[in-house]
Amino acid sequence: MAFFRDGVVNLGLILLVLMLASTALLGRWFCGWGCHVLLLQDGCSKLLHRFGIQTKPFRSRSLSHVPFLLGFLMFFWPPVYRWGVSPLSVKLNQHYQWIPAFAGNETWPGVTYEFTTSEFWRSFPSFWVAVPFLLICSLFAVWFLGSKGFCFYACPYGGVMAPLDQFAPGRIVVDDSKCERCGVCTSVCTSHVFVHKEVHDFGSVVDMNCMKCGDCIEACPTEALKFGFTVPPFFKKNAKPARESAFRISRSGEYALLVVWAIFFFGFHGLYNIFPLLMAGGIAAIGTWLVHLTAKTFQPKTVKFSKLHLRKNSGVTSLGWSARILSLALIAFAGHSLWVRFESRSIQDMASQVDLDKRLVFSSTPLIATGEMALVCNECIARHQKIQPIAEGGLAFASSPPTWLARAWCHTALGEWSQAIPFVEKHLDYFGFRDDVAGDLGLLRQLAAPQEAEVWYLDQLSVHPQSVRLLEDFTRWLERQGKASTMIVFCREHRDRVAPGGPIDLFLMRRLSLATAQTGELDESVVWFERTLNIEPNNPAAWLRLAEVHLQRGALDSVVASARKARALVSDDPRLLTQVMRMLDAGGAIEEAAALRQQL
Ligand code: SF4
Ligand code: SF4
Ligand code: SF4
């Protein structure tokens, strides 16, 4: 995912490629032998069995295709969006304005390699997400959807591996002369594969749900089964999985289930930045099962789940009514979630329409949105207020973190800097430090409360000493405030916090060389200039600034020497050449300056 979205090559990507390549040869062996979620599901199956709860597979033809959709969304949608949907929608929008332009994600960031990370725990969900996630994807999925319920109705990895399995020659094959059609293999298969039928019809298991776990091989009393290589199902005629005959839901029922699933999935996925794709998939599958079960209570038939009645001949039981209320509540919640998700998306799109130049918006005479743009900002803020948590005057159950910067930008564009600050702060708290966002927060603080800006920058830079953006903005701000002495003290102290000779140290030394020249500490200025030029000697502008400092000191030989260094680095920049000429003149190298003047 990180690769398709951000171009990051990490160990996860390498593992995925190896996994897919080996699946094309050996089938879904990874599912059977390498997946921790399957281990959890198998553990839950055994646990439920121990408590006397028999699980029954929920069989839906339409929902069995859901993993393919999830696999597409997870792996293929980001590149399709980046290189297909986004540029196409922008082009279409230029001709037909009613078509929305989905911009913002179309630039490929290039490939980067990340084989180590200092933020290992950041990729893990919080405790409050992890626990429900594990319950939904293992215990509840198995209990309500049957063994491996999560695999068959919610796993995007399975959705990518299953089609590849159809090309794999590695399969469970039968020695037909030994098979007695006893069906033991089918009874032990927790993937609900009709093993005895498939090996009889095709000589091997053709079902893409076979995870090559080997349970059937172990259980076969005549040792008729083994793992071997044969013609893949894709190249066999009519090699359809035998379990397909077990789907009982009518065609219209299947369509209805798909609609319900979509409401649940798109309502929950990414909601409040809490529900990851896998969890939303699990909730959607279980929610759809519940709605299906509840719908059956409206028919005049006995309806049971496990050994519990939801409807008897005498009517709907209290459990049946509870299921109805729960289904209704879930659908209402999912509908509300869809609205929140839609509003979140719209708010971000609206904020991206506020196309003001950031440099002007954050300048000392800030540009403020007017007319149409101000209207967009105000509408964006009003709509955002509606999806704030109830406790903060909104109609949502929690905040939507991805919208915070959009709201902050609209406040900023309207000149409401103090109102923008809390949203940027919340973003940084929630998503972690980011140089550009922290930089914008600093600029907002400069505008909203200039008297407190210095303390804020010092505080931030003590925690994030490597932040280039904060350093640049802070030193520039001190310069504008005429606080050169404060800047010198800060830069000297800050050098102790960064790697000597590194890019940030170089930046600080440059600042020191200029600031000390400004305050008249000329000898110190020369020292800083020389140090920076030792690291970065091919900088003609720096040589010229050094020449100016030497001139102020009256060291004319050094003026000429520095100007010559600059001259050697400049070939055709008339502005720099004019400065070189001026310095040569001032240093007494009149003839050299005249020659250069002629050349110019
Ligand atoms: S389908 Fe998904 S959850 Fe199931 S075993 Fe395979 S990778 Fe694991
Ligand atoms: S368990 Fe063995 S003998 Fe029985 S049906 Fe399966 S393959 Fe044939
Ligand atoms: S029991 Fe046999 S058919 Fe079933 S998943 Fe395992 S290997 Fe495949």
Short mmCIF file of C-alpha atoms in Angstrom, two decimals, residues 355-540:
data_model
loop_
_atom_site.label_atom_id
_atom_site.label_comp_id
_atom_site.label_asym_id
_atom_site.label_seq_id
_atom_site.Cartn_x
_atom_site.Cartn_y
_atom_site.Cartn_z
CA ASP A 355 -6.44 28.68 -4.26
CA LEU A 356 -4.53 31.53 -2.60
CA ASP A 357 -0.75 31.87 -2.67
CA LYS A 358 0.45 30.69 0.73
CA ARG A 359 3.39 33.09 0.71
CA LEU A 360 0.99 36.02 0.41
CA VAL A 361 -1.49 34.61 2.92
CA PHE A 362 1.29 34.29 5.51
CA SER A 363 3.11 37.50 4.57
CA SER A 364 3.44 40.51 6.88
CA THR A 365 0.57 42.13 4.94
CA PRO A 366 -1.56 39.01 4.63
CA LEU A 367 -3.78 38.37 1.64
CA ILE A 368 -7.39 37.74 2.74
CA ALA A 369 -9.99 35.84 0.71
CA THR A 370 -12.82 37.97 -0.64
CA GLY A 371 -15.93 37.51 -2.79
CA GLU A 372 -16.59 33.98 -4.06
CA MET A 373 -13.59 32.57 -2.26
CA ALA A 374 -14.68 33.99 1.09
CA LEU A 375 -18.10 32.41 0.52
CA VAL A 376 -16.47 29.02 -0.12
CA CYS A 377 -14.41 29.39 3.07
CA ASN A 378 -17.45 30.27 5.14
CA GLU A 379 -19.50 27.40 3.73
CA CYS A 380 -16.63 25.00 4.33
CA ILE A 381 -16.38 26.14 7.95
CA ALA A 382 -20.16 25.87 8.47
CA ARG A 383 -20.25 22.34 7.03
CA HIS A 384 -17.24 21.34 9.08
CA GLN A 385 -18.98 22.57 12.21
CA LYS A 386 -21.80 20.09 11.48
CA ILE A 387 -19.43 17.12 11.46
CA GLN A 388 -17.82 18.16 14.72
CA PRO A 389 -18.53 15.88 17.72
CA ILE A 390 -21.84 16.46 19.51
CA ALA A 391 -19.95 17.77 22.56
CA GLU A 392 -18.48 20.52 20.35
CA GLY A 393 -21.81 21.55 18.86
CA GLY A 394 -21.80 19.23 15.83
CA LEU A 395 -23.81 16.21 14.80
CA ALA A 396 -21.08 13.56 14.66
CA PHE A 397 -19.96 11.04 17.24
CA ALA A 398 -16.27 11.94 16.97
CA SER A 399 -13.93 14.28 15.12
CA SER A 400 -12.77 13.66 11.54
CA PRO A 401 -9.00 14.30 11.79
CA PRO A 402 -8.29 14.46 8.01
CA THR A 403 -10.54 17.55 7.80
CA TRP A 404 -8.75 19.64 10.42
CA LEU A 405 -6.23 21.18 8.04
CA ALA A 406 -8.99 22.00 5.54
CA ARG A 407 -10.87 23.95 8.20
CA ALA A 408 -7.67 25.63 9.39
CA TRP A 409 -6.88 26.72 5.83
CA CYS A 410 -10.33 28.30 5.41
CA HIS A 411 -9.97 30.23 8.67
CA THR A 412 -6.48 31.31 7.60
CA ALA A 413 -7.71 32.51 4.22
CA LEU A 414 -10.34 34.62 6.01
CA GLY A 415 -7.70 36.11 8.29
CA GLU A 416 -9.10 34.23 11.32
CA TRP A 417 -5.68 33.06 12.46
CA SER A 418 -6.57 32.39 16.09
CA GLN A 419 -9.42 30.12 15.00
CA ALA A 420 -7.13 28.22 12.63
CA ILE A 421 -4.45 27.47 15.23
CA PRO A 422 -6.33 24.84 17.34
CA PHE A 423 -7.09 22.75 14.23
CA VAL A 424 -3.46 22.72 13.10
CA GLU A 425 -2.37 21.86 16.64
CA LYS A 426 -4.85 18.99 16.79
CA HIS A 427 -3.55 17.72 13.44
CA LEU A 428 0.05 17.72 14.69
CA ASP A 429 -0.95 16.02 17.95
CA TYR A 430 -2.90 13.34 16.15
CA PHE A 431 -0.77 12.61 13.08
CA GLY A 432 2.61 13.44 14.58
CA PHE A 433 5.12 16.15 13.75
CA ARG A 434 5.44 17.25 10.13
CA ASP A 435 7.85 19.97 9.10
CA ASP A 436 5.52 21.78 6.70
CA VAL A 437 2.49 21.69 9.01
CA ALA A 438 4.53 22.87 12.00
CA GLY A 439 5.95 25.62 9.78
CA ASP A 440 2.45 26.82 8.88
CA LEU A 441 1.50 26.76 12.55
CA GLY A 442 4.50 28.96 13.32
CA LEU A 443 3.45 31.46 10.64
CA LEU A 444 -0.08 31.48 12.04
CA ARG A 445 1.31 32.22 15.48
CA GLN A 446 3.42 35.04 14.07
CA LEU A 447 0.23 36.58 12.69
CA ALA A 448 -2.12 35.81 15.58
CA ALA A 449 0.12 36.47 18.58
CA PRO A 450 3.48 37.93 17.50
CA GLN A 451 4.44 38.68 21.10
CA GLU A 452 4.31 34.95 21.93
CA ALA A 453 5.88 33.67 18.72
CA GLU A 454 9.48 33.74 19.96
CA VAL A 455 8.73 31.59 23.01
CA TRP A 456 6.74 29.17 20.84
CA TYR A 457 9.55 28.75 18.29
CA LEU A 458 12.16 28.24 21.01
CA ASP A 459 9.94 25.64 22.62
CA GLN A 460 9.31 23.78 19.36
CA LEU A 461 12.93 23.89 18.24
CA SER A 462 14.11 22.46 21.54
CA VAL A 463 11.89 19.42 20.79
CA HIS A 464 12.47 19.33 17.01
CA PRO A 465 15.98 20.75 16.54
CA GLN A 466 16.25 19.31 13.01
CA SER A 467 13.18 21.09 11.64
CA VAL A 468 14.51 23.08 8.70
CA ARG A 469 11.24 24.89 8.12
CA LEU A 470 10.93 26.07 11.74
CA LEU A 471 14.56 27.19 11.75
CA GLU A 472 14.18 29.14 8.52
CA ASP A 473 10.93 30.77 9.57
CA PHE A 474 12.16 31.62 13.06
CA THR A 475 15.46 33.16 12.01
CA ARG A 476 13.75 35.10 9.22
CA TRP A 477 11.17 36.34 11.69
CA LEU A 478 13.87 37.46 14.14
CA GLU A 479 15.56 39.25 11.27
CA ARG A 480 12.36 41.06 10.34
CA GLN A 481 11.83 42.03 13.96
CA GLY A 482 15.35 43.52 14.01
CA LYS A 483 16.42 41.01 16.67
CA ALA A 484 19.81 40.14 15.19
CA SER A 485 21.42 39.73 18.62
CA THR A 486 18.72 37.28 19.73
CA MET A 487 19.26 35.35 16.51
CA ILE A 488 23.02 35.17 17.12
CA VAL A 489 22.54 33.81 20.64
CA PHE A 490 19.96 31.30 19.41
CA CYS A 491 22.07 30.08 16.46
CA ARG A 492 25.16 29.67 18.63
CA GLU A 493 23.21 27.62 21.18
CA HIS A 494 21.29 25.62 18.61
CA ARG A 495 24.51 24.41 16.96
CA ASP A 496 25.06 22.24 20.06
CA ARG A 497 21.84 20.35 19.28
CA VAL A 498 22.62 19.41 15.68
CA ALA A 499 25.24 17.33 13.88
CA PRO A 500 28.43 19.38 13.29
CA GLY A 501 29.04 20.09 9.60
CA GLY A 502 25.59 18.80 8.60
CA PRO A 503 23.09 20.77 6.53
CA ILE A 504 21.42 22.33 9.57
CA ASP A 505 24.75 23.32 11.07
CA LEU A 506 25.66 24.90 7.73
CA PHE A 507 22.37 26.80 7.75
CA LEU A 508 23.04 28.09 11.27
CA MET A 509 26.59 29.15 10.40
CA ARG A 510 25.29 31.03 7.36
CA ARG A 511 22.79 32.83 9.56
CA LEU A 512 25.54 33.62 12.06
CA SER A 513 27.84 34.99 9.38
CA LEU A 514 25.14 37.39 8.15
CA ALA A 515 23.78 38.36 11.56
CA THR A 516 27.19 39.09 13.08
CA ALA A 517 28.01 41.24 10.04
CA GLN A 518 24.76 43.10 10.70
CA THR A 519 25.58 43.73 14.37
CA GLY A 520 29.10 44.84 13.54
CA GLU A 521 30.88 41.78 14.97
CA LEU A 522 32.98 41.67 11.82
CA ASP A 523 35.80 39.39 12.95
CA GLU A 524 33.32 36.77 14.11
CA SER A 525 31.40 37.18 10.86
CA VAL A 526 34.57 36.40 8.88
CA VAL A 527 35.09 33.25 10.95
CA TRP A 528 31.54 32.01 10.21
CA PHE A 529 31.86 32.87 6.52
CA GLU A 530 35.11 30.96 6.27
CA ARG A 531 33.63 27.94 8.01
CA THR A 532 30.62 27.83 5.70
CA LEU A 533 32.84 28.29 2.65
CA ASN A 534 35.04 25.42 3.81
CA ILE A 535 31.99 23.18 3.61
CA GLU A 536 30.45 24.80 0.55
CA PRO A 537 33.24 26.54 -1.42
CA ASN A 538 31.32 26.85 -4.71
CA ASN A 539 29.03 29.62 -3.51
CA PRO A 540 29.92 32.90 -5.30
#
